[in-house]
Each structure stands twice: as C-alpha cells, then as structure tokens.
Amino acid sequence: MNRIGIFFGTETGTTRLIAKKIHKKLGDDIAAKPLNVNRIALDDMLRYEALILGTPSYGIGEIPGRSAGCLEPNWEEFLAQFESADFSGKRVALFGLGAQERYSDRFASSLLRLYEVFKGFGAEIVGSWPTDGYTFDHSAAIVDGRFVGLVIDARTQGM
C-alpha cells in the first residue's frame, strides 16, 4: 500500500493538476493517485501514514466550498465530517494556490484553515515554505515567518 495519500479540493481544476504533478514526481510506489475531497470519506484519508493536501483560495482567503460560491462540495463540506477525527501520528504537508498580484492582500490565505484544522486534530504539519520570492501585501498562511506549506501562483510561476 502507498504510504502517502494526496488529496485536493478544486473548482477550476488547477489544484488537481498540481496534485497530479506532485504524484508523478513521487511515483506510484510512494504515493497514491490524487483524490478530490468531494469524492471521498474521512476513512479514505485516515488510512495513510502521511498526507499531502492541496487547496486554492476563494473570496477573502476562504477554503473552497458552497459558501464561497463553489458549485460542487469541496473542502468546506469535507471538513464538516471532522467531529472526532484523530490524525495523531500522521504527517501532513500542505500546498495552496493563490494569485499574488490579483489578491495581494490575502494571498493563499485559505492554507491557514487546513493547517489549523489538521493540527487541531493531532496531525504533525511538515514542510513550511519561505516567503522569499513572492510579492504580496498579506497572507494569513504565514506562521513564524514562513508559509505553512508550499504556496503556488500558477499564473506567475508558470505552472
């Protein structure tokens, strides 16, 4: 069985493409094929030793979901299942998409929500990322001077 599960939320498909690129780099022996959170149950995620989780930012830096205007269920609805989830002993790496020029005042801020939720349910968050090389005014996804995960601006970084 693969040791790493890759899960993402997406509305336009860009986060899915990044998740697929991550999977391709890791390979099938290490990571399972990426799955959209609107097609899984909590138990599907809990069976992995480690997780890579991806999200875009919506509105004022919200995770995607119906309240943010998404047409399909997304992270917002998936996280609603977490009444008594236990991610203790699981390592979680995060990646988030944002537009540093267009949304400079809230760049990739939704990443903080995933960070807080998974950390709150016992996960060890790994893989913070430096803010150097980005041009933005504010991001809620910065803790101790670093992004809580890999931040990607698909437009300006040529993804």
XYZ file of C-alpha atoms in Angstrom:
159
model
C 0.000 0.000 0.000
C 1.160 3.529 -0.726
C 2.316 5.415 2.339
C 1.238 8.882 1.204
C -2.269 9.973 0.282
C -2.689 13.048 -1.900
C -5.975 14.917 -1.566
C -7.159 18.186 -3.014
C -10.118 20.485 -3.385
C -10.672 22.307 -6.657
C -13.275 24.171 -8.633
C -11.362 25.020 -11.810
C -9.011 22.025 -11.924
C -5.731 23.841 -11.304
C -5.195 22.338 -7.836
C -5.874 18.904 -9.324
C -3.162 19.472 -11.942
C -0.639 20.427 -9.254
C -1.616 17.351 -7.194
C -1.026 15.174 -10.263
C 2.422 16.746 -10.788
C 3.330 16.008 -7.171
C 2.160 12.413 -7.579
C 4.171 11.986 -10.766
C 7.352 13.219 -9.014
C 6.831 10.869 -6.056
C 5.735 7.837 -8.090
C 3.157 5.110 -7.521
C 5.338 3.204 -5.050
C 5.332 6.115 -2.624
C 2.074 7.981 -3.199
C -1.455 7.048 -4.147
C -3.152 8.772 -7.058
C -4.590 12.145 -6.024
C -8.233 12.205 -4.961
C -10.710 15.069 -4.865
C -12.150 15.584 -1.374
C -15.631 15.773 -2.873
C -15.352 12.075 -3.771
C -14.043 10.561 -0.539
C -14.993 9.823 3.048
C -12.861 10.636 6.083
C -11.779 6.978 6.410
C -10.211 7.155 2.936
C -7.821 9.785 4.260
C -7.151 8.193 7.649
C -5.671 5.006 6.180
C -2.459 6.744 5.087
C 0.665 7.334 7.202
C 1.217 10.736 5.621
C -0.880 13.178 3.627
C -0.301 15.879 1.048
C -3.265 18.248 0.941
C -3.934 20.978 -1.590
C -6.367 23.865 -1.757
C -6.971 27.022 -3.745
C -8.112 30.220 -2.033
C -11.535 31.761 -2.613
C -13.155 35.051 -1.716
C -11.338 36.648 1.179
C -8.949 33.724 1.547
C -11.548 31.063 2.263
C -11.260 27.362 1.593
C -13.399 26.288 -1.356
C -16.953 25.240 -0.629
C -20.557 26.116 -1.262
C -20.464 29.208 0.971
C -17.558 30.520 -1.157
C -19.637 30.077 -4.315
C -18.396 26.670 -5.467
C -20.870 24.578 -7.424
C -19.706 21.240 -6.020
C -18.923 20.152 -2.451
C -15.315 20.875 -1.560
C -13.013 21.309 1.473
C -15.653 23.194 3.442
C -18.089 20.294 3.229
C -15.402 17.629 3.715
C -14.075 19.242 6.898
C -17.601 19.183 8.331
C -17.086 15.395 8.857
C -14.311 16.030 11.405
C -16.312 15.792 14.646
C -13.943 13.363 16.337
C -11.256 12.706 13.732
C -7.847 11.671 15.034
C -4.823 12.495 12.916
C -2.341 11.813 15.729
C 0.855 10.297 14.361
C 0.119 11.447 10.819
C 2.428 13.800 8.983
C 0.663 16.339 6.788
C 2.215 18.542 4.113
C 0.145 21.336 2.600
C 0.132 23.173 -0.695
C -2.040 26.100 -1.633
C -2.757 28.073 -4.756
C -3.181 31.807 -4.856
C -2.716 34.848 -7.065
C -0.085 37.105 -5.511
C -0.750 40.059 -7.810
C -4.540 39.909 -8.050
C -5.164 39.003 -4.402
C -2.076 40.522 -2.793
C -3.980 41.378 0.396
C -4.982 37.744 1.078
C -2.501 35.651 -0.899
C -3.129 31.904 -0.428
C -4.748 32.582 2.943
C -7.010 29.508 2.814
C -3.984 27.358 3.560
C -4.160 28.517 7.174
C -7.582 26.878 7.580
C -6.254 23.457 6.576
C -3.234 23.991 8.829
C -5.405 24.847 11.834
C -7.925 22.049 11.294
C -5.434 19.241 10.775
C -3.103 20.439 13.523
C -6.117 20.735 15.821
C -6.940 17.082 15.186
C -3.426 15.949 16.074
C -1.531 15.970 12.768
C 2.125 16.950 12.594
C 2.323 19.649 9.918
C 5.553 19.413 7.911
C 7.048 21.360 5.031
C 6.740 25.066 5.777
C 7.891 27.259 2.909
C 9.833 30.562 2.805
C 8.052 33.747 1.762
C 11.079 34.934 -0.222
C 10.473 35.378 -3.944
C 6.786 36.218 -3.625
C 5.284 39.692 -3.997
C 2.197 40.238 -1.840
C 0.923 42.507 0.919
C -0.597 39.971 3.321
C -1.227 36.260 3.764
C -2.907 34.603 6.739
C -0.985 31.432 5.819
C 2.233 32.667 7.443
C 3.247 31.253 10.826
C 6.612 32.093 12.370
C 7.634 33.993 9.234
C 7.030 31.111 6.798
C 4.099 29.831 4.778
C 2.502 26.807 6.466
C 3.002 24.869 3.222
C 4.125 25.221 -0.360
C 2.417 28.202 -1.994
C 1.969 28.248 -5.756
C 0.865 31.063 -8.018
C 0.187 29.061 -11.171
C -0.074 32.170 -13.307
C 3.153 33.945 -12.346
C 5.191 30.819 -11.627
C 4.369 29.198 -14.959
C 2.768 26.019 -13.704
